[in-house]
């Protein structure tokens, strides 16, 4: 990542392999994460927030990353859905229609939060990954913290 004011390198996001393709990275709608496809068939995710001061990592490197094996071919594109609540509310509506009358699962408009990642590989396979809130031990849906 470069600073547009002085064109200085501010941080390197390592992990993704891109030797023969034109694969771009994309920010999440809230700007807290970056996602990128890779020629090694993984999707890479990095946190853009500041690292805790207790970590002994160079300031120009980002070690806060994960990867997900999502495809059987090189991942040519991975992006965050710009309006994830539309997709998540559709899933919640389907869940309400399929839910048994005796279920203890609580529903709320706030449950329709989280990130949705859409990816595609070079074989034409498109996948949608949903990061839904985790359920609590009581069986009730845990609500995400509000910013």
Tab-separated table of C-alpha atoms in Angstrom:
chain	number	residue	atom	x	y	z
A	1	UNK	CA	0.000	0.000	0.000
A	2	UNK	CA	1.324	3.408	-0.937
A	3	UNK	CA	0.679	6.825	0.575
A	4	UNK	CA	-0.790	8.982	-2.199
A	5	UNK	CA	0.707	12.157	-0.717
A	6	UNK	CA	4.373	11.216	-1.065
A	7	UNK	CA	4.105	7.866	-2.928
A	8	UNK	CA	5.970	6.130	-0.098
A	9	UNK	CA	5.389	2.447	0.613
A	10	UNK	CA	3.427	2.197	3.875
A	11	UNK	CA	2.661	-1.531	4.125
A	12	UNK	CA	3.218	-4.805	2.245
A	13	UNK	CA	0.483	-7.425	2.237
A	14	UNK	CA	2.191	-10.746	1.610
A	15	UNK	CA	0.855	-14.195	0.820
A	16	UNK	CA	-1.060	-14.169	-2.442
A	17	UNK	CA	0.672	-15.638	-5.504
A	18	UNK	CA	0.313	-13.690	-8.726
A	19	UNK	CA	2.907	-14.508	-11.366
A	20	UNK	CA	0.888	-14.810	-14.588
A	21	UNK	CA	-2.485	-13.173	-13.986
A	22	UNK	CA	-3.973	-9.752	-13.390
A	23	UNK	CA	-5.492	-10.315	-9.954
A	24	UNK	CA	-6.510	-7.248	-7.962
A	25	UNK	CA	-7.157	-6.802	-4.278
A	26	UNK	CA	-10.279	-5.114	-2.874
A	27	UNK	CA	-11.169	-3.359	0.380
A	28	UNK	CA	-14.176	-4.332	2.487
A	29	UNK	CA	-16.991	-1.745	2.613
A	30	UNK	CA	-15.851	-0.675	6.099
A	31	UNK	CA	-12.179	-0.486	5.019
A	32	UNK	CA	-11.027	-2.852	7.785
A	33	UNK	CA	-10.049	-5.767	5.527
A	34	UNK	CA	-8.518	-6.484	2.134
A	35	UNK	CA	-9.352	-9.567	0.062
A	36	UNK	CA	-7.490	-10.968	-2.932
A	37	UNK	CA	-7.607	-14.089	-5.063
A	38	UNK	CA	-4.447	-16.042	-5.778
A	39	UNK	CA	-2.982	-18.419	-8.321
A	40	UNK	CA	-2.476	-20.996	-5.527
A	41	UNK	CA	-6.312	-21.512	-5.358
A	42	UNK	CA	-6.661	-19.640	-2.058
A	43	UNK	CA	-8.414	-16.437	-1.086
A	44	UNK	CA	-6.276	-14.184	1.123
A	45	UNK	CA	-7.659	-11.793	3.746
A	46	UNK	CA	-5.707	-9.095	5.578
A	47	UNK	CA	-6.708	-6.764	8.393
A	48	UNK	CA	-5.979	-3.120	7.653
A	49	UNK	CA	-6.377	-1.872	11.214
A	50	UNK	CA	-3.315	-0.959	13.242
A	51	UNK	CA	-1.453	-3.854	14.798
A	52	UNK	CA	-1.348	-4.113	18.588
A	53	UNK	CA	1.800	-2.546	20.012
A	54	UNK	CA	2.698	-5.827	21.747
A	55	UNK	CA	3.491	-7.513	18.437
A	56	UNK	CA	7.086	-7.309	17.296
A	57	UNK	CA	6.389	-6.894	13.600
A	58	UNK	CA	7.912	-4.384	11.232
A	59	UNK	CA	5.578	-1.455	10.663
A	60	UNK	CA	5.846	-1.859	6.886
A	61	UNK	CA	4.602	-5.489	6.996
A	62	UNK	CA	1.156	-6.848	7.760
A	63	UNK	CA	1.214	-10.196	9.561
A	64	UNK	CA	-2.520	-10.173	10.336
A	65	UNK	CA	-3.778	-12.392	7.515
A	66	UNK	CA	-5.673	-15.582	6.781
A	67	UNK	CA	-6.215	-17.699	3.713
A	68	UNK	CA	-9.116	-19.905	2.664
A	69	UNK	CA	-8.907	-22.781	0.168
A	70	UNK	CA	-12.052	-22.037	-1.774
A	71	UNK	CA	-11.460	-23.230	-5.331
A	72	UNK	CA	-9.881	-26.031	-7.343
A	73	UNK	CA	-8.378	-23.592	-9.865
A	74	UNK	CA	-6.546	-20.246	-9.550
A	75	UNK	CA	-8.827	-17.589	-8.060
A	76	UNK	CA	-9.076	-14.782	-10.601
A	77	UNK	CA	-11.250	-12.435	-8.535
A	78	UNK	CA	-12.351	-12.036	-4.925
A	79	UNK	CA	-14.346	-9.037	-3.729
A	80	UNK	CA	-16.476	-8.005	-0.791
A	81	UNK	CA	-20.143	-7.513	-1.657
A	82	UNK	CA	-20.751	-3.732	-1.504
A	83	UNK	CA	-24.172	-4.184	0.179
A	84	UNK	CA	-23.885	-7.430	2.172
A	85	UNK	CA	-27.098	-6.750	4.108
A	86	UNK	CA	-29.157	-7.430	0.954
A	87	UNK	CA	-27.758	-10.958	0.608
A	88	UNK	CA	-27.764	-11.609	4.366
A	89	UNK	CA	-31.393	-10.499	4.762
A	90	UNK	CA	-32.358	-12.906	1.963
A	91	UNK	CA	-30.641	-15.754	3.842
A	92	UNK	CA	-32.345	-14.723	7.105
A	93	UNK	CA	-35.745	-14.686	5.391
A	94	UNK	CA	-35.181	-18.197	4.021
A	95	UNK	CA	-34.138	-19.338	7.500
A	96	UNK	CA	-37.319	-17.930	9.018
A	97	UNK	CA	-39.435	-19.741	6.431
A	98	UNK	CA	-37.662	-23.049	7.118
A	99	UNK	CA	-37.483	-22.706	10.900
A	100	UNK	CA	-39.596	-25.003	13.060
A	101	UNK	CA	-42.208	-23.379	15.284
A	102	UNK	CA	-40.494	-24.734	18.427
A	103	UNK	CA	-37.023	-23.414	17.629
A	104	UNK	CA	-35.253	-21.278	20.237
A	105	UNK	CA	-33.252	-19.329	17.665
A	106	UNK	CA	-33.876	-15.605	17.957
A	107	UNK	CA	-33.953	-13.434	14.867
A	108	UNK	CA	-33.307	-9.744	14.579
A	109	UNK	CA	-32.568	-7.235	11.826
A	110	UNK	CA	-29.100	-6.892	13.421
A	111	UNK	CA	-28.358	-10.535	12.577
A	112	UNK	CA	-28.135	-9.404	8.948
A	113	UNK	CA	-24.631	-8.091	9.397
A	114	UNK	CA	-21.195	-9.348	8.479
A	115	UNK	CA	-19.166	-9.663	5.305
A	116	UNK	CA	-20.021	-11.450	2.082
A	117	UNK	CA	-17.144	-12.411	-0.231
A	118	UNK	CA	-17.781	-13.331	-3.855
A	119	UNK	CA	-15.008	-15.161	-5.710
A	120	UNK	CA	-14.486	-16.781	-9.100
A	121	UNK	CA	-11.811	-19.067	-10.499
A	122	UNK	CA	-10.356	-19.632	-13.959
A	123	UNK	CA	-12.701	-22.604	-14.561
A	124	UNK	CA	-15.753	-20.336	-14.209
A	125	UNK	CA	-16.798	-21.483	-10.738
A	126	UNK	CA	-18.344	-18.674	-8.651
A	127	UNK	CA	-18.574	-19.002	-4.872
A	128	UNK	CA	-20.237	-16.832	-2.251
A	129	UNK	CA	-18.909	-16.950	1.307
A	130	UNK	CA	-20.894	-15.504	4.191
A	131	UNK	CA	-19.420	-14.472	7.537
A	132	UNK	CA	-22.468	-14.745	9.801
A	133	UNK	CA	-22.519	-13.895	13.531
A	134	UNK	CA	-21.761	-16.839	15.814
A	135	UNK	CA	-24.501	-18.398	17.935
A	136	UNK	CA	-24.136	-18.213	21.694
A	137	UNK	CA	-24.131	-21.279	23.971
A	138	UNK	CA	-27.753	-20.670	24.969
A	139	UNK	CA	-28.904	-21.297	21.407
A	140	UNK	CA	-29.831	-17.665	20.867
A	141	UNK	CA	-28.172	-15.794	18.039
A	142	UNK	CA	-25.336	-13.568	19.197
A	143	UNK	CA	-25.566	-10.017	17.928
A	144	UNK	CA	-22.447	-8.288	16.613
A	145	UNK	CA	-21.083	-5.242	18.397
A	146	UNK	CA	-22.384	-1.998	16.962
A	147	UNK	CA	-19.842	0.644	15.932
